[in-house]
Amino acid sequence: MPHWSCLVAVVALITLVTFCVDDAEAQPRGFNYDESKVPKYTLPDPLAMPGGKRVPDAATWWKSQRPIVLKQMEMHVFGAMPPALPIAHVEDHGLDENALGGKGRRKEVTLYFKKDRTGPAVNVLIFLPPKSSKAKGPYPAFLGYNFNGNHTVHADPKIRKSNVWPRKAGSSPSVPDDSTRGRSASRWQVEKILERGYALVTIYYGDVDPDFYDGFKNGVHALYPKYQDRADNWTSIGGWAWTLSRVLDHLETDDLIDAKRVSVIGHSRLGKTSLWAGATDPRFALVISNNSGCGGAALARRRFGETVKRINTSFPHWFTKLHKQYNDNEDKMPVDQHYVMALIAPRPLYVASAERDSWADPKGEFLATVAATPVYKLLGKEGMPATEWPAVGKPVHGTIGYHIRVGKHDVTAFDWEQYLDFADKHLGGK
Ligand code: GTR
């Protein structure tokens, strides 16, 4: 006879252990998670001109100050970008008019930068609303990277499987078995996006630059080797962001997509990437950064959760060589992360946090939106309307949107509801 109370106790223990492990992963020990221990700091002002005067008007911002802020972010954080390369060859894998049981259309293309198809190949997965939908194209779209392969974003058996890279130097990619198909579906909410009249465009970030430090030999970095011999070297985040712009170049040629209404979206390290893509390419009409934390939306000077030193140590390829000099030395940075938001102004920007994602410093993510607001105001927009950190589950949608939701580091249906409403508000719905 099984002893039921024992069984219940074992199940409870397993649940507790799973929960703790999950939280332990999200919040490594030895870092500050105590608001009262956040040091006093003074943020640099993106509107302070060399010589000390403040930017007097929008024209001065565009003409002289914005280029300075962009250069600073390139030097001290994300790295300079090489010029655009035209797409040399598009391999068309066809359009399925009746995907998802009639709820959508699916297209896939592979983009190459060399005619002979050597070098990086970027596999683009596009879902469109069905022909029967009220919304008629060209469709506004969300464009974002996925972490584990295009086939993980939906259980659709026809999505071509990605070659997936382990996150380890010296490794090579392999085609996963079918068990990972649709594994990240909850993060993408494909049917909901299509129902609301938007297209979804996604690519696997490992296609563009495998996520480990290899001296920038593989992925798109191989296209511009000279960009590594400098202090503001072309980083992995830079490579991922640069390629989002190349995908946008391609979308400009697609009659079913309204390339003037593309929202660039990313989660976590890819949310750092969406911010940098939005900052460097004004064609992105709207920018969404989900739980991006340190080196993303969070203010580095707060030293809450993940720190500059920790991120530079774990992921030396994400940021510039110069960024390493700010390890345990945040106050010396001439910028902070609100500068990347200042570069997105006056375009709509959404920053999202999660309550159990202390590693990403949710409050620091919000405070950066407040610190970027004077630039939005100078350019005639309201920026972030709240000055107090909004309560959990109470989104604020200004020109900058923000929410903190219950739960852990993730992208959820609640997050997508906000992004769709925010895009409706700013990009005029369908
Ligand atoms: C963590 C990293 C974070 C965040 C996250 C992710 O290990 O410390 O900055 O980017 O990875 O991308 O999932």
mmCIF file with all atom_site columns, N, CA, C and O in Angstrom, residues 388-404:
data_model
loop_
_atom_site.group_PDB
_atom_site.id
_atom_site.type_symbol
_atom_site.label_atom_id
_atom_site.label_alt_id
_atom_site.label_comp_id
_atom_site.label_asym_id
_atom_site.label_entity_id
_atom_site.label_seq_id
_atom_site.pdbx_PDB_ins_code
_atom_site.Cartn_x
_atom_site.Cartn_y
_atom_site.Cartn_z
_atom_site.occupancy
_atom_site.B_iso_or_equiv
_atom_site.pdbx_formal_charge
_atom_site.auth_seq_id
_atom_site.auth_comp_id
_atom_site.auth_asym_id
_atom_site.auth_atom_id
_atom_site.pdbx_PDB_model_num
ATOM 1  N N  . GLU A 1 388 ? 6.838  57.359 -10.186 1.00 0.00 ? 388 GLU A N  1
ATOM 2  C CA . GLU A 1 388 ? 6.977  56.314 -9.158  1.00 0.00 ? 388 GLU A CA 1
ATOM 3  C C  . GLU A 1 388 ? 6.948  54.957 -9.848  1.00 0.00 ? 388 GLU A C  1
ATOM 4  O O  . GLU A 1 388 ? 6.180  54.751 -10.801 1.00 0.00 ? 388 GLU A O  1
ATOM 5  N N  . TRP A 1 389 ? 7.697  54.027 -9.327  1.00 0.00 ? 389 TRP A N  1
ATOM 6  C CA . TRP A 1 389 ? 7.741  52.659 -9.857  1.00 0.00 ? 389 TRP A CA 1
ATOM 7  C C  . TRP A 1 389 ? 6.334  52.043 -9.818  1.00 0.00 ? 389 TRP A C  1
ATOM 8  O O  . TRP A 1 389 ? 5.756  51.904 -8.735  1.00 0.00 ? 389 TRP A O  1
ATOM 9  N N  . PRO A 1 390 ? 5.740  51.693 -10.965 1.00 0.00 ? 390 PRO A N  1
ATOM 10 C CA . PRO A 1 390 ? 4.371  51.160 -10.970 1.00 0.00 ? 390 PRO A CA 1
ATOM 11 C C  . PRO A 1 390 ? 4.250  49.848 -10.178 1.00 0.00 ? 390 PRO A C  1
ATOM 12 O O  . PRO A 1 390 ? 5.209  49.084 -10.079 1.00 0.00 ? 390 PRO A O  1
ATOM 13 N N  . ALA A 1 391 ? 3.052  49.612 -9.632  1.00 0.00 ? 391 ALA A N  1
ATOM 14 C CA . ALA A 1 391 ? 2.815  48.377 -8.869  1.00 0.00 ? 391 ALA A CA 1
ATOM 15 C C  . ALA A 1 391 ? 2.828  47.182 -9.819  1.00 0.00 ? 391 ALA A C  1
ATOM 16 O O  . ALA A 1 391 ? 2.611  47.327 -11.033 1.00 0.00 ? 391 ALA A O  1
ATOM 17 N N  . VAL A 1 392 ? 3.045  46.008 -9.253  1.00 0.00 ? 392 VAL A N  1
ATOM 18 C CA . VAL A 1 392 ? 3.066  44.774 -10.043 1.00 0.00 ? 392 VAL A CA 1
ATOM 19 C C  . VAL A 1 392 ? 1.705  44.585 -10.729 1.00 0.00 ? 392 VAL A C  1
ATOM 20 O O  . VAL A 1 392 ? 0.654  44.759 -10.106 1.00 0.00 ? 392 VAL A O  1
ATOM 21 N N  . GLY A 1 393 ? 1.743  44.297 -12.034 1.00 0.00 ? 393 GLY A N  1
ATOM 22 C CA . GLY A 1 393 ? 0.500  44.058 -12.785 1.00 0.00 ? 393 GLY A CA 1
ATOM 23 C C  . GLY A 1 393 ? -0.242 45.322 -13.172 1.00 0.00 ? 393 GLY A C  1
ATOM 24 O O  . GLY A 1 393 ? -1.396 45.256 -13.594 1.00 0.00 ? 393 GLY A O  1
ATOM 25 N N  . LYS A 1 394 ? 0.423  46.491 -13.052 1.00 0.00 ? 394 LYS A N  1
ATOM 26 C CA . LYS A 1 394 ? -0.236 47.761 -13.422 1.00 0.00 ? 394 LYS A CA 1
ATOM 27 C C  . LYS A 1 394 ? 0.592  48.481 -14.494 1.00 0.00 ? 394 LYS A C  1
ATOM 28 O O  . LYS A 1 394 ? 1.371  49.388 -14.195 1.00 0.00 ? 394 LYS A O  1
ATOM 29 N N  . PRO A 1 395 ? 0.409  48.085 -15.746 1.00 0.00 ? 395 PRO A N  1
ATOM 30 C CA . PRO A 1 395 ? 1.210  48.686 -16.825 1.00 0.00 ? 395 PRO A CA 1
ATOM 31 C C  . PRO A 1 395 ? 0.933  50.184 -17.011 1.00 0.00 ? 395 PRO A C  1
ATOM 32 O O  . PRO A 1 395 ? -0.177 50.635 -16.741 1.00 0.00 ? 395 PRO A O  1
ATOM 33 N N  . VAL A 1 396 ? 1.943  50.887 -17.461 1.00 0.00 ? 396 VAL A N  1
ATOM 34 C CA . VAL A 1 396 ? 1.812  52.308 -17.799 1.00 0.00 ? 396 VAL A CA 1
ATOM 35 C C  . VAL A 1 396 ? 2.201  52.427 -19.270 1.00 0.00 ? 396 VAL A C  1
ATOM 36 O O  . VAL A 1 396 ? 3.275  51.954 -19.660 1.00 0.00 ? 396 VAL A O  1
ATOM 37 N N  . HIS A 1 397 ? 1.341  53.016 -20.080 1.00 0.00 ? 397 HIS A N  1
ATOM 38 C CA . HIS A 1 397 ? 1.644  53.131 -21.508 1.00 0.00 ? 397 HIS A CA 1
ATOM 39 C C  . HIS A 1 397 ? 1.730  54.592 -21.948 1.00 0.00 ? 397 HIS A C  1
ATOM 40 O O  . HIS A 1 397 ? 0.732  55.201 -22.292 1.00 0.00 ? 397 HIS A O  1
ATOM 41 N N  . GLY A 1 398 ? 2.916  55.175 -21.885 1.00 0.00 ? 398 GLY A N  1
ATOM 42 C CA . GLY A 1 398 ? 3.131  56.507 -22.464 1.00 0.00 ? 398 GLY A CA 1
ATOM 43 C C  . GLY A 1 398 ? 3.829  56.318 -23.806 1.00 0.00 ? 398 GLY A C  1
ATOM 44 O O  . GLY A 1 398 ? 3.616  55.314 -24.483 1.00 0.00 ? 398 GLY A O  1
ATOM 45 N N  . THR A 1 399 ? 4.697  57.301 -24.186 1.00 0.00 ? 399 THR A N  1
ATOM 46 C CA . THR A 1 399 ? 5.536  57.019 -25.360 1.00 0.00 ? 399 THR A CA 1
ATOM 47 C C  . THR A 1 399 ? 6.518  55.942 -24.957 1.00 0.00 ? 399 THR A C  1
ATOM 48 O O  . THR A 1 399 ? 6.965  55.142 -25.782 1.00 0.00 ? 399 THR A O  1
ATOM 49 N N  . ILE A 1 400 ? 6.870  55.957 -23.662 1.00 0.00 ? 400 ILE A N  1
ATOM 50 C CA . ILE A 1 400 ? 7.574  54.802 -23.113 1.00 0.00 ? 400 ILE A CA 1
ATOM 51 C C  . ILE A 1 400 ? 6.545  54.019 -22.299 1.00 0.00 ? 400 ILE A C  1
ATOM 52 O O  . ILE A 1 400 ? 5.797  54.603 -21.503 1.00 0.00 ? 400 ILE A O  1
ATOM 53 N N  . GLY A 1 401 ? 6.505  52.721 -22.512 1.00 0.00 ? 401 GLY A N  1
ATOM 54 C CA . GLY A 1 401 ? 5.633  51.853 -21.730 1.00 0.00 ? 401 GLY A CA 1
ATOM 55 C C  . GLY A 1 401 ? 6.465  51.046 -20.756 1.00 0.00 ? 401 GLY A C  1
ATOM 56 O O  . GLY A 1 401 ? 7.668  50.821 -20.982 1.00 0.00 ? 401 GLY A O  1
ATOM 57 N N  . TYR A 1 402 ? 5.850  50.636 -19.652 1.00 0.00 ? 402 TYR A N  1
ATOM 58 C CA . TYR A 1 402 ? 6.557  49.824 -18.665 1.00 0.00 ? 402 TYR A CA 1
ATOM 59 C C  . TYR A 1 402 ? 5.558  48.982 -17.902 1.00 0.00 ? 402 TYR A C  1
ATOM 60 O O  . TYR A 1 402 ? 4.449  49.430 -17.613 1.00 0.00 ? 402 TYR A O  1
ATOM 61 N N  . HIS A 1 403 ? 5.949  47.757 -17.577 1.00 0.00 ? 403 HIS A N  1
ATOM 62 C CA . HIS A 1 403 ? 5.220  47.012 -16.553 1.00 0.00 ? 403 HIS A CA 1
ATOM 63 C C  . HIS A 1 403 ? 6.171  46.087 -15.826 1.00 0.00 ? 403 HIS A C  1
ATOM 64 O O  . HIS A 1 403 ? 7.219  45.707 -16.350 1.00 0.00 ? 403 HIS A O  1
ATOM 65 N N  . ILE A 1 404 ? 5.760  45.760 -14.599 1.00 0.00 ? 404 ILE A N  1
ATOM 66 C CA . ILE A 1 404 ? 6.383  44.652 -13.879 1.00 0.00 ? 404 ILE A CA 1
ATOM 67 C C  . ILE A 1 404 ? 5.248  43.671 -13.616 1.00 0.00 ? 404 ILE A C  1
ATOM 68 O O  . ILE A 1 404 ? 4.195  44.066 -13.113 1.00 0.00 ? 404 ILE A O  1
#
